[in-house]
Amino acid sequence: GNSVTQMEGPVTLSEEAFLTINCTYTATGYPSLFWYVQYPGEGLQLLLKATKADDKGSNKGFEATYRKETTSFHLEKGSVQVSDSAVYFCALITTRDYKLSFGAGTTVTVRA
Amino acid sequence: GAGVSQSPSNKVTEKGKDVELRCDPISGHTALYWYRQSLGQGLEFLIYFQGNSAPDKSGLPSDRFSAERTGGSVSTLTIQRTQQEDSAVYLCASRSSFSEDTQYFGPGTRLTVL
């Protein structure tokens, strides 16, 4: 079956620090990979995605590269802001069943 | 509409009562999903509707849970004889047939069973 393992939090950073959240996966077939973000009091939003090996997804200064050889999709941002405080979920979907499988979520708090 | 909407946003009920949760997907989206977000289980898939096909119910945790989608649009998730462990945020998502891997989520319904 499909599964996603992501770095456990919580993670606390100072503004302008570098953020990385590790994510690895196992999947049957060829998955598309996603990072979703949930800001306090809000719903899940798609942050970025990558659909094939070596693709890089990017949005709002965040990046993640689909690494098939290491089955990973680590999220990075070079300089975080207080507004990046949120819960981040790594997820995958396969064309076999089109159901999202999520990691446990990582809570990130950025302090001014 | 502009996005996926869900109602109610919050629901408090007593153990043993039935509840209905509603989801209005993005107009024109052919696929609709229900997920549950709870402290102990994280985000888990419940049920999936695609067009006129039979729904994929493989994620429903018990036969107390059911869902329907009328006219290929609005969906209702029904939980009968609610239990305290049903307390969670219930999320609905929809997907276009033109972007088969990207789901758009509603704000969720927070269900509390006392």
Short mmCIF file of C-alpha atoms in Angstrom, two decimals:
data_model
loop_
_atom_site.label_atom_id
_atom_site.label_comp_id
_atom_site.label_asym_id
_atom_site.label_seq_id
_atom_site.Cartn_x
_atom_site.Cartn_y
_atom_site.Cartn_z
CA GLY A 1 0.00 0.00 0.00
CA ASN A 2 0.86 3.67 -0.02
CA SER A 3 2.37 5.48 2.95
CA VAL A 4 4.08 8.74 3.78
CA THR A 5 6.52 9.36 6.60
CA GLN A 6 7.44 12.88 7.50
CA MET A 7 9.61 14.51 10.07
CA GLU A 8 7.92 14.87 13.40
CA GLY A 9 7.59 18.24 14.97
CA PRO A 10 7.05 20.57 16.41
CA VAL A 11 9.68 22.71 14.76
CA THR A 12 10.42 26.17 16.14
CA LEU A 13 12.55 28.60 14.16
CA SER A 14 13.56 32.23 14.21
CA GLU A 15 12.57 34.50 11.37
CA GLU A 16 14.90 34.28 8.34
CA ALA A 17 16.12 30.81 9.36
CA PHE A 18 16.32 27.91 6.91
CA LEU A 19 13.53 25.37 7.06
CA THR A 20 13.61 21.78 5.92
CA ILE A 21 10.96 19.14 6.55
CA ASN A 22 11.84 15.61 5.53
CA CYS A 23 9.33 13.41 3.74
CA THR A 24 9.74 9.89 2.41
CA TYR A 25 7.18 7.65 0.80
CA THR A 26 6.31 4.15 -0.33
CA ALA A 27 3.87 3.69 -3.15
CA THR A 28 2.44 1.17 -5.54
CA GLY A 29 2.90 2.62 -8.98
CA TYR A 30 4.13 6.09 -9.87
CA PRO A 31 2.84 8.67 -7.42
CA SER A 32 2.37 12.40 -7.66
CA LEU A 33 3.71 14.13 -4.57
CA PHE A 34 2.33 17.11 -2.69
CA TRP A 35 2.87 19.45 0.17
CA TYR A 36 -0.29 20.83 1.74
CA VAL A 37 -0.32 23.57 4.36
CA GLN A 38 -2.85 24.32 7.08
CA TYR A 39 -2.59 27.80 8.57
CA PRO A 40 -4.11 28.37 12.03
CA GLY A 41 -7.90 28.28 11.83
CA GLU A 42 -7.92 27.58 8.11
CA GLY A 43 -8.43 24.62 5.81
CA LEU A 44 -5.89 22.59 3.88
CA GLN A 45 -4.29 24.41 0.98
CA LEU A 46 -2.12 22.98 -1.75
CA LEU A 47 1.36 24.46 -1.38
CA LEU A 48 3.20 22.71 -4.21
CA LYS A 49 3.32 19.49 -6.16
CA ALA A 50 5.52 17.38 -8.43
CA THR A 51 4.24 14.70 -10.74
CA LYS A 52 7.35 12.85 -11.91
CA ALA A 53 10.90 12.08 -10.92
CA ASP A 54 13.28 15.07 -10.73
CA ASP A 55 10.43 17.56 -10.97
CA LYS A 56 10.74 20.51 -8.62
CA GLY A 57 7.61 22.05 -7.17
CA SER A 58 7.80 25.60 -5.88
CA ASN A 59 5.50 28.22 -4.39
CA LYS A 60 5.78 31.12 -1.91
CA GLY A 61 9.53 30.54 -1.59
CA PHE A 62 9.09 26.86 -0.75
CA GLU A 63 10.64 24.14 -2.89
CA ALA A 64 10.61 20.36 -3.01
CA THR A 65 12.22 17.98 -5.49
CA TYR A 66 10.79 14.57 -6.37
CA ARG A 67 13.62 12.11 -5.76
CA LYS A 68 12.69 8.69 -7.00
CA GLU A 69 16.02 7.09 -6.07
CA THR A 70 15.58 8.02 -2.41
CA THR A 71 11.74 8.04 -2.47
CA SER A 72 11.80 11.48 -0.91
CA PHE A 73 10.15 14.87 -1.31
CA HIS A 74 11.74 17.13 1.28
CA LEU A 75 10.31 20.63 1.73
CA GLU A 76 12.71 23.59 2.01
CA LYS A 77 12.55 27.33 2.41
CA GLY A 78 15.60 29.51 2.64
CA SER A 79 14.26 32.29 4.84
CA VAL A 80 11.08 31.74 6.82
CA GLN A 81 8.69 34.41 8.03
CA VAL A 82 6.31 34.50 10.97
CA SER A 83 3.47 34.06 8.47
CA ASP A 84 4.87 30.61 7.55
CA SER A 85 3.77 29.27 10.93
CA ALA A 86 1.44 26.40 10.07
CA VAL A 87 1.09 22.64 9.89
CA TYR A 88 2.67 21.10 6.80
CA PHE A 89 1.52 17.78 5.34
CA CYS A 90 3.36 15.69 2.81
CA ALA A 91 1.05 13.58 0.66
CA LEU A 92 0.94 11.34 -2.37
CA ILE A 93 -1.60 10.11 -4.85
CA THR A 94 -1.39 7.36 -7.43
CA THR A 95 -3.35 6.95 -10.61
CA ARG A 96 -4.29 3.54 -9.33
CA ASP A 97 -6.82 4.90 -6.86
CA TYR A 98 -6.61 8.72 -6.81
CA LYS A 99 -6.80 8.78 -3.00
CA LEU A 100 -4.47 11.03 -1.07
CA SER A 101 -2.26 9.41 1.55
CA PHE A 102 -0.94 11.92 4.08
CA GLY A 103 1.95 12.09 6.44
CA ALA A 104 1.30 12.88 10.09
CA GLY A 105 1.93 16.60 9.65
CA THR A 106 4.68 18.83 10.99
CA THR A 107 3.86 21.88 13.07
CA VAL A 108 6.17 24.80 12.32
CA THR A 109 6.32 27.90 14.50
CA VAL A 110 8.37 30.88 13.38
CA ARG A 111 9.28 33.45 16.03
CA ALA A 112 10.01 37.08 15.25
CA GLY B 1 -18.65 28.42 -6.72
CA ALA B 2 -15.27 29.84 -5.84
CA GLY B 3 -14.26 26.92 -3.66
CA VAL B 4 -15.43 23.88 -1.79
CA SER B 5 -17.89 24.74 0.95
CA GLN B 6 -18.97 22.66 3.91
CA SER B 7 -21.70 23.00 6.48
CA PRO B 8 -22.04 23.26 9.35
CA SER B 9 -18.62 24.56 10.31
CA ASN B 10 -19.08 23.20 13.82
CA LYS B 11 -21.39 20.52 15.16
CA VAL B 12 -21.78 19.42 18.74
CA THR B 13 -23.92 16.38 19.36
CA GLU B 14 -24.66 13.86 22.04
CA LYS B 15 -23.45 10.31 21.90
CA GLY B 16 -25.96 8.11 20.08
CA LYS B 17 -27.42 10.85 17.88
CA ASP B 18 -27.21 10.88 14.09
CA VAL B 19 -25.47 13.73 12.25
CA GLU B 20 -25.35 14.88 8.64
CA LEU B 21 -22.47 16.85 7.18
CA ARG B 22 -22.78 18.61 3.85
CA CYS B 23 -20.27 19.34 1.11
CA ASP B 24 -20.69 21.57 -1.95
CA PRO B 25 -17.82 20.90 -4.37
CA ILE B 26 -16.36 23.29 -6.89
CA SER B 27 -18.74 23.59 -9.80
CA GLY B 28 -17.91 21.16 -12.59
CA HIS B 29 -15.61 18.97 -10.50
CA THR B 30 -16.42 15.34 -11.17
CA ALA B 31 -14.69 13.75 -8.20
CA LEU B 32 -15.50 14.28 -4.53
CA TYR B 33 -13.72 12.95 -1.46
CA TRP B 34 -14.32 12.82 2.27
CA TYR B 35 -11.41 12.70 4.71
CA ARG B 36 -11.23 12.80 8.48
CA GLN B 37 -8.63 14.65 10.54
CA SER B 38 -8.31 13.51 14.13
CA LEU B 39 -5.62 13.80 16.78
CA GLY B 40 -4.95 10.10 17.02
CA GLN B 41 -5.23 9.11 13.37
CA GLY B 42 -4.06 12.14 11.40
CA LEU B 43 -5.65 12.66 8.00
CA GLU B 44 -7.40 9.58 6.68
CA PHE B 45 -9.44 8.85 3.58
CA LEU B 46 -13.07 7.91 4.05
CA ILE B 47 -14.92 7.72 0.72
CA TYR B 48 -14.54 8.78 -2.92
CA PHE B 49 -17.13 9.54 -5.60
CA GLN B 50 -16.22 9.73 -9.28
CA GLY B 51 -18.94 10.70 -11.71
CA ASN B 52 -21.65 8.06 -11.92
CA SER B 53 -19.42 5.20 -10.80
CA ALA B 54 -20.03 3.29 -7.60
CA PRO B 55 -18.27 5.09 -4.73
CA ASP B 56 -15.07 3.77 -3.18
CA LYS B 57 -16.10 3.22 0.44
CA SER B 58 -12.93 1.46 1.50
CA GLY B 59 -12.00 4.07 4.11
CA LEU B 60 -15.26 4.16 6.06
CA PRO B 61 -14.43 3.03 9.61
CA SER B 62 -17.74 1.31 10.34
CA ASP B 63 -21.22 0.71 8.96
CA ARG B 64 -22.43 3.68 11.00
CA PHE B 65 -20.84 5.88 8.33
CA SER B 66 -22.45 6.42 4.95
CA ALA B 67 -22.37 9.05 2.23
CA GLU B 68 -24.26 9.95 -0.86
CA ARG B 69 -23.80 12.36 -3.71
CA THR B 70 -26.93 13.64 -5.36
CA GLY B 71 -26.99 14.77 -8.97
CA GLY B 72 -23.24 14.52 -9.22
CA SER B 73 -22.79 17.60 -7.04
CA VAL B 74 -23.64 18.03 -3.35
CA SER B 75 -22.61 15.26 -0.98
CA THR B 76 -23.84 14.36 2.49
CA LEU B 77 -21.85 12.31 4.99
CA THR B 78 -24.06 10.68 7.60
CA ILE B 79 -22.86 9.24 10.88
CA GLN B 80 -25.42 7.20 12.77
CA ARG B 81 -25.38 6.57 16.51
CA THR B 82 -22.35 8.80 17.00
CA GLN B 83 -19.60 7.77 19.37
CA GLN B 84 -17.00 9.92 21.13
CA GLU B 85 -14.27 8.52 18.90
CA ASP B 86 -16.09 10.06 15.92
CA SER B 87 -15.04 13.50 17.14
CA ALA B 88 -12.82 14.95 14.43
CA VAL B 89 -12.69 17.47 11.62
CA TYR B 90 -14.38 16.10 8.52
CA LEU B 91 -12.89 17.45 5.31
CA CYS B 92 -14.37 17.39 1.84
CA ALA B 93 -12.32 17.80 -1.32
CA SER B 94 -13.14 17.92 -5.00
CA ARG B 95 -11.13 17.36 -8.15
CA SER B 96 -11.50 18.22 -11.79
CA SER B 97 -11.21 15.61 -14.50
CA PHE B 98 -8.69 17.94 -16.16
CA SER B 99 -6.27 17.86 -13.22
CA GLU B 100 -6.58 14.35 -11.98
CA ASP B 101 -4.04 14.57 -9.20
CA THR B 102 -4.97 17.85 -7.50
CA GLN B 103 -7.69 17.99 -4.86
CA TYR B 104 -9.11 21.19 -3.41
CA PHE B 105 -10.26 21.10 0.17
CA GLY B 106 -13.13 22.75 1.98
CA PRO B 107 -12.75 24.36 5.41
CA GLY B 108 -14.05 21.29 7.20
CA THR B 109 -16.73 20.51 9.75
CA ARG B 110 -15.55 20.12 13.32
CA LEU B 111 -17.65 17.42 14.97
CA THR B 112 -17.68 17.05 18.74
CA VAL B 113 -19.51 14.13 20.28
CA LEU B 114 -20.20 14.58 23.97
#
